[in-house]
């Protein structure tokens, strides 16, 4: 790929009505020297780190997190087991469940179309099929996170990948509402999970890459508000659309609306343009940021990769700027610097996911109906996001990551020693709520932390691996919950403590730049050590 370099100079663009004489021409305008800056420096010095452009871009892009919440949490309502009632003049009044009752002596309250469980009889010996759907959904998320993590770093880009996954989710979600049988339903949920696995990571990176280093922590920690907000909105949608087929339609249409109404207003990441050698497109985005933020980006200032910005040879930089820099998970594993980071991030995401999803399933239910329960749980996580957002730039990523995981782990371990009856049942519930409070903050923190640990060329691929590990933890969490008693709390507590210890071995990234290439990361880290 080549880049067009205009042959005209600033002097050529100035067309005076009266030509200057030779003396005036010699003493006249001189072109200022070229200044090449990496994106972080350009944002800080000229464009603004978080102005109106970044705010609008951030809000519009993060709407995709609400869509991910729709497709992930819709199973709470669609796959629930509704209440059942006895038919008049039947002998089922003394029964505690429907497993031993004859057909025709009872019916589902609300009709068979209220959930998949009611329509296909996923009860008693068939109850495992409900958990199977959930496991296969998260299995699809694992695969999709890896594939779209790579594609968003390479050919499709961040915006292109987000477009593809939203279209896929919208179509498969609508088709799910037409499922004629259980097997078709399972297949379509797996395909929906395949798309959902790429939504969060693509939206997160696209939303935060144009943000300056001093504002990136607060911005990154605010993305999960959209996910929790999506869960709260879904509760309202499910309250209006009571049948599972209508609910899938109502929760899938927003993905298609997002593609056609919101995505055209969102720009591709200038960092992706930069590593793909599309310098003109990268400069166009940076100029748009500066103009929208009311700042001035001089004509002699050009964006460059971090390793090129330090090179004084302009010709060398111009040649390298036309090169496409690619990377994959293999490149991250080859480098000793990123290899250990990737292994640690994957392990920490796995342990945190087991705790987060496990506590969500294991916590004592609130004394409300299902819709209010989901709404309250979604809102209850928001203080954790606010807490970590306030402290992340004050104490750093590493201390906060260790502290929140240990906070969660300690209360989970304490809950494992408490009884499940009387007042102790309430105390155990409080331990579970405090445990999920700490882990919700950690889960949010890990996205911004992992993003800053890897250069642009492999950033989404690394986040894809971390997301895959998290989805694997989500698959295993229900199996831990079924152990019953205090044992699940002990498992969650150990996972929290181990995750905190692993975080000790990650470097701090507070106020460090986002590197573009592997070489730039190595050179930058060597300078810090020197």
Coordinates of C-alpha atoms in Angstrom, one line a residue:
X1 CA 0.0 0.0 0.0
X2 CA 1.3 3.4 -0.9
X3 CA 0.5 6.8 0.4
X4 CA 0.0 9.9 -1.8
X5 CA 2.3 12.7 -0.8
X6 CA 1.3 16.0 -2.2
X7 CA 3.9 17.6 -4.3
X8 CA 2.8 21.2 -3.6
X9 CA 4.3 23.1 -0.7
X10 CA 2.6 25.6 1.6
X11 CA 4.2 28.3 -0.6
X12 CA 2.5 26.9 -3.7
X13 CA -0.9 27.1 -2.0
X14 CA -0.5 30.8 -1.3
X15 CA -1.3 32.6 -4.6
X16 CA -0.6 36.3 -4.1
X17 CA -2.2 38.8 -6.6
X18 CA 1.2 40.6 -6.9
X19 CA 4.3 38.4 -7.3
X20 CA 7.0 39.3 -4.8
X21 CA 10.4 40.5 -6.1
X22 CA 13.4 38.3 -5.6
X23 CA 14.5 40.0 -2.4
X24 CA 11.1 39.7 -0.8
X25 CA 10.9 36.1 -2.0
X26 CA 14.2 35.3 -0.4
X27 CA 13.3 36.9 2.8
X28 CA 9.7 35.7 2.8
X29 CA 7.9 32.7 4.1
X30 CA 9.9 29.6 5.1
X31 CA 8.1 26.2 5.5
X32 CA 8.3 25.2 9.2
X33 CA 10.1 22.0 10.0
X34 CA 8.1 18.7 9.9
X35 CA 7.0 17.6 13.4
X36 CA 6.2 13.9 13.7
X37 CA 4.4 12.7 16.8
X38 CA 2.8 9.5 18.0
X39 CA -0.9 9.6 18.5
X40 CA -0.8 10.0 22.3
X41 CA 1.6 13.0 22.0
X42 CA -0.5 14.5 19.3
X43 CA -3.7 14.2 21.4
X44 CA -2.0 15.7 24.4
X45 CA -0.3 18.6 22.5
X46 CA -2.7 19.6 19.8
X47 CA -6.0 17.7 19.5
X48 CA -7.2 17.3 23.1
X49 CA -7.3 14.2 25.1
X50 CA -11.1 14.0 25.8
X51 CA -13.1 16.7 24.1
X52 CA -16.5 16.7 22.5
X53 CA -15.3 14.5 19.6
X54 CA -14.1 11.8 22.0
X55 CA -17.2 12.1 24.1
X56 CA -19.6 11.6 21.2
X57 CA -17.5 8.8 19.8
X58 CA -17.3 7.1 23.1
X59 CA -21.0 7.3 23.9
X60 CA -22.1 6.1 20.4
X61 CA -19.6 3.3 20.3
X62 CA -20.4 2.0 23.8
X63 CA -24.0 1.6 22.9
X64 CA -22.9 -1.7 21.5
X65 CA -22.3 -2.9 25.1
X66 CA -26.0 -2.6 25.8
X67 CA -26.6 -4.8 22.7
X68 CA -24.2 -7.4 24.1
X69 CA -26.2 -7.3 27.4
X70 CA -29.4 -7.9 25.4
X71 CA -28.1 -11.0 23.6
X72 CA -26.3 -12.4 26.7
X73 CA -28.9 -11.9 29.4
X74 CA -32.0 -12.6 27.3
X75 CA -31.7 -16.2 28.4
X76 CA -32.7 -15.2 31.9
X77 CA -36.2 -14.5 30.7
X78 CA -36.5 -16.7 27.6
X79 CA -35.3 -19.9 29.3
X80 CA -36.9 -19.4 32.7
X81 CA -39.2 -22.0 34.3
X82 CA -42.5 -20.2 34.8
X83 CA -45.1 -20.9 37.5
X84 CA -47.5 -23.7 37.0
X85 CA -51.1 -24.0 38.1
X86 CA -53.5 -27.0 38.5
X87 CA -56.4 -27.5 36.2
X88 CA -59.9 -27.4 37.8
X89 CA -61.0 -30.6 39.4
X90 CA -57.5 -32.2 39.3
X91 CA -55.7 -33.9 42.1
X92 CA -52.4 -32.0 41.8
X93 CA -53.1 -29.5 44.6
X94 CA -50.8 -31.3 47.0
X95 CA -47.9 -31.6 44.6
X96 CA -44.8 -29.5 45.0
X97 CA -43.5 -29.9 41.4
X98 CA -44.8 -31.1 38.1
X99 CA -42.5 -34.1 37.6
X100 CA -44.8 -36.7 39.1
X101 CA -48.1 -35.2 37.7
X102 CA -50.1 -36.6 34.8
X103 CA -50.5 -34.6 31.6
X104 CA -53.7 -32.6 31.6
X105 CA -53.8 -32.1 35.4
X106 CA -51.7 -28.9 35.3
X107 CA -50.7 -26.1 32.9
X108 CA -48.2 -23.3 32.7
X109 CA -49.2 -19.9 34.1
X110 CA -49.2 -17.7 31.0
X111 CA -49.3 -20.4 28.4
X112 CA -46.7 -22.6 26.8
X113 CA -45.3 -19.8 24.7
X114 CA -44.0 -17.8 27.7
X115 CA -40.6 -19.5 27.7
X116 CA -38.6 -22.2 25.9
X117 CA -38.9 -24.4 29.0
X118 CA -42.7 -24.3 28.8
X119 CA -42.9 -24.8 25.1
X120 CA -40.5 -27.7 24.8
X121 CA -40.9 -29.3 28.2
X122 CA -37.4 -28.7 29.5
X123 CA -38.2 -29.9 33.0
X124 CA -37.4 -32.8 35.2
X125 CA -35.1 -35.2 33.2
X126 CA -34.8 -32.6 30.4
X127 CA -33.8 -29.7 32.7
X128 CA -30.1 -30.1 31.8
X129 CA -30.9 -28.9 28.3
X130 CA -31.4 -25.4 29.7
X131 CA -27.8 -25.3 31.0
X132 CA -26.6 -26.8 27.8
X133 CA -27.9 -23.9 25.8
X134 CA -26.2 -21.5 28.1
X135 CA -22.9 -23.4 27.9
X136 CA -23.0 -23.5 24.1
X137 CA -23.8 -19.8 23.9
X138 CA -20.7 -19.0 25.9
X139 CA -18.8 -21.5 23.8
X140 CA -19.7 -19.5 20.7
X141 CA -18.5 -16.4 22.6
X142 CA -15.1 -18.0 23.1
X143 CA -14.7 -18.8 19.4
X144 CA -16.0 -15.5 18.2
X145 CA -13.8 -13.5 20.6
X146 CA -10.7 -15.1 19.2
X147 CA -11.7 -14.8 15.5
X148 CA -12.9 -11.2 15.7
X149 CA -10.1 -10.2 18.0
X150 CA -7.7 -11.1 15.1
X151 CA -9.8 -9.7 12.3
X152 CA -10.2 -6.3 14.1
X153 CA -6.4 -6.1 14.3
X154 CA -5.9 -7.1 10.6
X155 CA -8.3 -6.8 7.6
X156 CA -11.6 -5.7 9.0
X157 CA -10.5 -3.1 11.6
X158 CA -12.3 -2.2 14.8
X159 CA -15.3 -0.6 13.1
X160 CA -15.6 -3.2 10.4
X161 CA -15.5 -6.1 12.9
X162 CA -18.1 -4.3 15.1
X163 CA -20.4 -3.9 12.0
X164 CA -20.1 -7.6 11.1
X165 CA -20.9 -8.9 14.7
X166 CA -23.9 -6.6 15.1
X167 CA -25.4 -7.7 11.8
X168 CA -24.7 -11.3 12.7
X169 CA -26.4 -10.9 16.1
X170 CA -29.4 -9.1 14.7
X171 CA -30.0 -11.8 12.1
X172 CA -29.4 -14.8 14.3
X173 CA -31.5 -13.2 17.1
X174 CA -34.5 -12.7 14.7
X175 CA -34.1 -16.3 13.4
X176 CA -34.0 -17.6 17.0
X177 CA -37.5 -16.3 17.5
X178 CA -38.6 -18.6 14.6
X179 CA -36.9 -21.8 16.0
X180 CA -39.3 -24.7 15.3
X181 CA -37.5 -27.1 17.8
X182 CA -34.9 -27.3 20.5
X183 CA -32.0 -28.3 18.3
X184 CA -32.5 -25.3 16.0
X185 CA -32.7 -23.1 19.0
X186 CA -29.4 -24.4 20.4
X187 CA -27.7 -23.9 17.0
X188 CA -28.9 -20.3 16.6
X189 CA -27.9 -19.4 20.2
X190 CA -24.4 -20.8 19.5
X191 CA -24.2 -18.5 16.4
X192 CA -25.5 -15.6 18.4
X193 CA -22.8 -16.2 21.0
X194 CA -20.2 -16.3 18.1
X195 CA -21.1 -12.8 17.2
X196 CA -21.6 -11.6 20.8
X197 CA -18.0 -12.6 21.7
X198 CA -16.7 -9.9 19.4
X199 CA -19.0 -7.1 20.4
X200 CA -17.6 -6.0 23.7
X201 CA -13.9 -6.2 22.8
X202 CA -14.3 -4.4 19.5
X203 CA -16.5 -1.7 21.0
X204 CA -14.1 -1.2 24.0
X205 CA -11.0 -0.8 21.9
X206 CA -12.7 1.4 19.3
X207 CA -14.2 3.7 22.0
X208 CA -11.0 4.2 24.0
X209 CA -8.1 4.2 21.5
X210 CA -8.8 7.9 20.4
X211 CA -8.7 9.0 24.1
X212 CA -5.6 10.6 25.5
X213 CA -3.5 8.8 28.1
X214 CA -4.5 10.9 31.1
X215 CA -8.3 10.4 30.5
X216 CA -8.2 6.8 29.2
X217 CA -8.5 5.2 32.6
X218 CA -11.7 7.0 33.5
X219 CA -13.2 6.5 30.0
X220 CA -12.4 2.8 30.0
X221 CA -13.9 2.2 33.4
X222 CA -17.1 3.8 32.2
X223 CA -17.9 1.3 29.5
X224 CA -19.5 -1.2 31.8
X225 CA -22.2 1.3 32.7
X226 CA -23.6 0.7 29.3
X227 CA -23.6 -3.1 29.9
X228 CA -25.4 -2.8 33.2
X229 CA -27.7 -0.2 31.7
X230 CA -28.5 -2.7 28.9
X231 CA -29.4 -5.3 31.4
X232 CA -31.7 -2.8 33.2
X233 CA -33.4 -1.9 29.8
X234 CA -33.7 -5.6 29.0
X235 CA -35.7 -6.1 32.1
X236 CA -38.2 -3.4 30.9
X237 CA -38.3 -5.0 27.4
X238 CA -39.0 -8.4 28.9
X239 CA -41.7 -7.0 31.1
X240 CA -43.5 -5.7 28.0
X241 CA -42.9 -8.6 25.7
X242 CA -43.8 -11.6 27.8
X243 CA -43.4 -14.5 25.3
X244 CA -39.9 -15.7 24.5
X245 CA -40.4 -15.4 20.7
X246 CA -41.5 -11.7 20.9
X247 CA -38.7 -11.0 23.3
X248 CA -36.0 -12.3 20.9
X249 CA -37.5 -10.1 18.2
X250 CA -37.6 -7.0 20.5
X251 CA -34.0 -7.6 21.8
X252 CA -32.5 -8.3 18.3
X253 CA -33.9 -5.4 16.3
X254 CA -31.7 -2.8 18.2
X255 CA -28.6 -4.5 16.8
X256 CA -29.7 -3.8 13.2
X257 CA -30.8 -0.3 14.1
X258 CA -27.3 0.3 15.6
X259 CA -25.7 -0.7 12.3
X260 CA -27.8 1.6 10.1
X261 CA -28.3 4.6 12.4
X262 CA -25.3 4.7 14.8
X263 CA -22.3 3.1 13.1
X264 CA -22.2 5.6 10.2
X265 CA -21.6 8.4 12.8
X266 CA -18.6 6.5 14.3
X267 CA -15.0 6.8 12.9
X268 CA -12.5 4.0 12.5
X269 CA -9.7 4.1 15.1
X270 CA -6.7 6.3 13.9
X271 CA -4.4 3.8 15.5
X272 CA -5.6 1.0 13.3
X273 CA -5.2 3.2 10.2
X274 CA -1.6 3.9 11.4
X275 CA -0.5 0.3 11.7
X276 CA -2.2 -0.5 8.4
X277 CA -0.1 2.2 6.6
X278 CA -3.1 4.4 5.9
X279 CA -1.5 7.6 7.0
X280 CA -3.8 10.0 5.1
X281 CA -6.9 8.4 6.8
X282 CA -5.2 8.6 10.2
X283 CA -4.4 12.3 9.8
X284 CA -7.9 12.9 8.6
X285 CA -9.3 11.5 11.8
X286 CA -6.8 13.4 13.9
X287 CA -7.7 16.7 12.2
X288 CA -11.4 16.0 12.7
X289 CA -10.7 15.5 16.4
X290 CA -8.8 18.8 16.6
X291 CA -11.4 20.8 14.8
X292 CA -14.4 19.4 16.7
X293 CA -12.6 20.0 20.0
X294 CA -11.9 23.6 19.0
X295 CA -8.1 23.0 18.8
X296 CA -5.6 23.7 16.0
X297 CA -3.5 21.0 14.4
X298 CA -0.6 22.7 12.5
X299 CA -0.1 21.7 8.8
X300 CA 3.5 20.7 9.6
X301 CA 2.5 18.1 12.2
X302 CA 2.2 14.5 11.1
X303 CA 1.2 11.4 12.9
X304 CA 3.7 8.6 13.1
X305 CA 4.1 5.2 14.8
X306 CA 5.8 5.4 18.1
X307 CA 9.0 3.8 16.8
X308 CA 9.1 6.1 13.8
X309 CA 8.4 9.3 15.8
X310 CA 11.8 8.9 17.5
X311 CA 13.6 8.5 14.2
X312 CA 15.1 11.7 12.8
X313 CA 15.4 10.3 9.3
X314 CA 12.3 11.7 7.5
X315 CA 12.9 9.6 4.4
X316 CA 13.1 6.4 6.5
X317 CA 9.9 7.4 8.2
X318 CA 8.1 8.1 4.9
X319 CA 9.1 4.6 3.6
X320 CA 8.1 2.8 6.7
X321 CA 4.8 4.7 7.0
X322 CA 3.6 3.0 3.8
X323 CA 4.2 -0.4 5.3
X324 CA 1.4 -2.4 6.8
X325 CA 2.3 -3.7 10.2
X326 CA 0.5 -6.9 11.1
X327 CA 0.4 -9.1 14.2
X328 CA -1.3 -12.0 15.8
X329 CA -1.4 -13.9 19.0
X330 CA 1.6 -15.9 17.7
X331 CA 3.6 -12.6 17.6
X332 CA 2.5 -11.8 21.2
X333 CA 3.7 -15.3 22.3
X334 CA 7.0 -15.0 20.5
X335 CA 8.0 -11.9 22.4
X336 CA 9.2 -12.6 26.0
X337 CA 7.8 -9.2 27.0
X338 CA 4.2 -9.8 25.8
X339 CA 4.2 -13.6 26.3
X340 CA 4.2 -13.4 30.1
X341 CA 1.7 -10.6 30.0
X342 CA -0.7 -12.6 27.8
X343 CA -0.5 -15.7 30.0
X344 CA -1.2 -13.7 33.1
X345 CA -4.1 -11.7 31.6
X346 CA -5.7 -15.0 30.4
X347 CA -5.3 -16.6 33.8
X348 CA -6.7 -13.6 35.7
X349 CA -9.7 -13.2 33.4
X350 CA -10.5 -16.9 33.9
X351 CA -10.5 -16.7 37.7
X352 CA -12.4 -13.4 37.7
X353 CA -15.1 -14.8 35.4
X354 CA -15.6 -17.8 37.6
X355 CA -16.2 -15.6 40.6
X356 CA -18.3 -12.9 38.8
X357 CA -20.7 -15.3 37.0
X358 CA -20.7 -17.8 39.8
X359 CA -21.7 -15.2 42.4
X360 CA -24.4 -13.9 40.1
X361 CA -25.9 -17.4 40.0
X362 CA -25.2 -18.3 43.6
X363 CA -26.4 -15.1 45.4
X364 CA -29.6 -15.3 47.5
X365 CA -32.5 -14.1 45.4
X366 CA -34.1 -10.8 46.3
X367 CA -37.7 -10.8 47.5
X368 CA -39.1 -9.4 44.3
X369 CA -40.3 -10.7 41.0
X370 CA -37.9 -11.8 38.2
X371 CA -38.0 -8.4 36.4
X372 CA -37.3 -6.4 39.5
X373 CA -34.6 -8.8 40.6
X374 CA -32.7 -8.4 37.3
X375 CA -33.1 -4.6 37.4
X376 CA -31.8 -4.3 41.0
X377 CA -28.9 -6.6 40.3
X378 CA -27.9 -4.5 37.3
X379 CA -28.1 -1.3 39.3
X380 CA -26.2 -2.8 42.3
X381 CA -23.1 -3.2 40.2
X382 CA -22.9 0.4 39.2
X383 CA -21.3 1.7 42.5
X384 CA -18.4 -0.7 41.9
X385 CA -17.8 0.8 38.5
X386 CA -17.9 4.3 40.0
X387 CA -15.6 3.3 42.8
X388 CA -12.9 1.9 40.5
X389 CA -13.3 4.7 38.0
X390 CA -12.5 7.3 40.7
X391 CA -9.5 5.4 42.1
X392 CA -7.9 4.0 38.9
X393 CA -6.0 7.1 38.0
X394 CA -5.1 7.9 41.7
X395 CA -3.7 4.5 42.7
X396 CA -3.0 2.8 39.4
X397 CA -4.3 -0.3 37.7
X398 CA -2.1 -2.8 39.5
X399 CA -2.9 -1.9 43.2
X400 CA -6.6 -1.5 42.4
X401 CA -6.7 -4.9 40.5
X402 CA -5.0 -6.7 43.5
X403 CA -7.2 -4.9 46.0
X404 CA -10.6 -5.5 44.4
X405 CA -9.9 -9.2 43.8
X406 CA -8.7 -9.8 47.4
X407 CA -11.7 -7.8 48.7
X408 CA -14.0 -10.2 46.8
X409 CA -11.9 -13.3 47.8
X410 CA -11.9 -12.5 51.5
X411 CA -15.7 -12.1 51.8
X412 CA -16.3 -15.2 49.7
X413 CA -14.0 -17.3 51.9
X414 CA -15.8 -15.9 55.0
X415 CA -19.2 -16.8 53.4
X416 CA -18.0 -20.4 53.0
X417 CA -17.8 -20.9 56.8
X418 CA -21.3 -19.4 57.5
X419 CA -24.4 -21.5 57.8
X420 CA -27.4 -21.3 55.5
X421 CA -30.1 -21.0 58.0
X422 CA -31.6 -18.2 60.1
X423 CA -29.5 -15.0 60.6
X424 CA -26.4 -16.6 59.1
X425 CA -28.2 -17.0 55.8
X426 CA -28.5 -13.2 55.7
X427 CA -24.9 -12.7 56.6
X428 CA -23.8 -15.2 53.8
X429 CA -26.0 -13.2 51.4
X430 CA -24.2 -10.0 52.4
X431 CA -20.8 -11.7 51.9
X432 CA -22.0 -12.7 48.4
X433 CA -23.1 -9.2 47.5
X434 CA -19.8 -7.7 48.7
X435 CA -18.0 -10.4 46.8
X436 CA -19.7 -9.5 43.5
X437 CA -19.2 -5.8 44.3
X438 CA -15.4 -6.3 44.4
X439 CA -15.3 -8.6 41.3
X440 CA -17.6 -6.3 39.3
X441 CA -15.0 -3.6 39.7
X442 CA -12.2 -6.0 38.8
X443 CA -14.0 -7.2 35.7
X444 CA -14.3 -3.6 34.5
X445 CA -10.7 -2.8 35.4
X446 CA -9.3 -5.7 33.4
X447 CA -10.4 -4.4 30.1
X448 CA -8.6 -1.1 30.4
X449 CA -5.6 -2.8 32.0
X450 CA -5.3 -5.5 29.3
X451 CA -5.7 -2.9 26.5
X452 CA -2.7 -0.9 27.8
X453 CA -0.5 -3.9 28.2
X454 CA -0.3 -4.7 24.5
X455 CA 0.6 -2.6 21.3
X456 CA -2.0 -1.7 18.7
X457 CA -0.9 -4.4 16.3
X458 CA -1.9 -7.2 18.7
X459 CA -4.2 -5.4 21.1
X460 CA -7.5 -6.9 20.0
X461 CA -6.0 -10.3 19.5
X462 CA -4.8 -10.3 23.1
X463 CA -8.1 -9.0 24.3
X464 CA -9.8 -11.8 22.3
X465 CA -7.7 -14.4 24.2
X466 CA -8.6 -12.8 27.5
X467 CA -12.3 -12.7 26.5
X468 CA -12.1 -16.4 25.5
X469 CA -10.7 -17.2 29.0
X470 CA -13.5 -15.3 30.6
X471 CA -16.1 -17.1 28.6
X472 CA -14.6 -20.4 29.6
X473 CA -14.9 -19.4 33.2
X474 CA -18.5 -18.5 32.6
X475 CA -19.1 -22.0 31.2
X476 CA -17.6 -23.6 34.3
X477 CA -19.3 -21.3 36.9
X478 CA -22.7 -23.1 36.9
X479 CA -21.0 -26.4 37.6
X480 CA -19.4 -24.9 40.7
X481 CA -22.7 -23.5 41.8
X482 CA -24.4 -26.9 41.8
X483 CA -21.9 -28.2 44.4
X484 CA -24.1 -26.5 46.9
X485 CA -23.5 -25.4 50.5
X486 CA -20.4 -23.4 51.4
X487 CA -18.1 -25.0 48.9
X488 CA -18.9 -22.7 46.0
X489 CA -18.0 -19.7 48.2
X490 CA -14.7 -21.3 49.0
X491 CA -13.9 -21.9 45.3
X492 CA -14.8 -18.3 44.4
X493 CA -12.7 -17.0 47.3
X494 CA -9.7 -19.0 46.3
X495 CA -10.1 -17.8 42.7
X496 CA -10.2 -14.2 43.9
X497 CA -7.1 -14.6 46.0
X498 CA -5.1 -16.4 43.3
X499 CA -6.1 -13.7 40.7
X500 CA -4.9 -11.0 43.0
X501 CA -1.5 -12.7 43.4
X502 CA -1.2 -13.1 39.6
X503 CA -1.9 -9.4 39.1
X504 CA 1.3 -8.7 41.2
X505 CA 3.4 -9.9 38.3
X506 CA 1.9 -7.4 35.7
X507 CA 3.5 -4.0 35.2
X508 CA 1.8 -0.8 36.1
X509 CA 0.5 1.1 33.0
X510 CA -0.8 4.3 34.6
X511 CA 0.1 7.3 32.4
X512 CA 2.1 5.2 30.0
X513 CA 1.5 5.6 26.2
X514 CA -0.4 3.1 24.0
X515 CA 2.3 1.7 21.8
X516 CA 1.6 0.9 18.2
X517 CA 4.1 -1.8 17.3
X518 CA 6.0 -4.6 19.1
X519 CA 9.3 -2.8 18.5
X520 CA 7.8 0.4 19.9
X521 CA 6.7 -1.4 23.0
X522 CA 10.1 -3.0 23.6
X523 CA 12.0 0.3 23.0
X524 CA 9.6 2.2 25.3
X525 CA 9.9 -0.4 28.1
X526 CA 13.7 -0.4 27.7
X527 CA 13.8 3.4 28.1
X528 CA 11.7 3.2 31.3
X529 CA 14.1 0.5 32.7
X530 CA 17.1 2.6 31.7

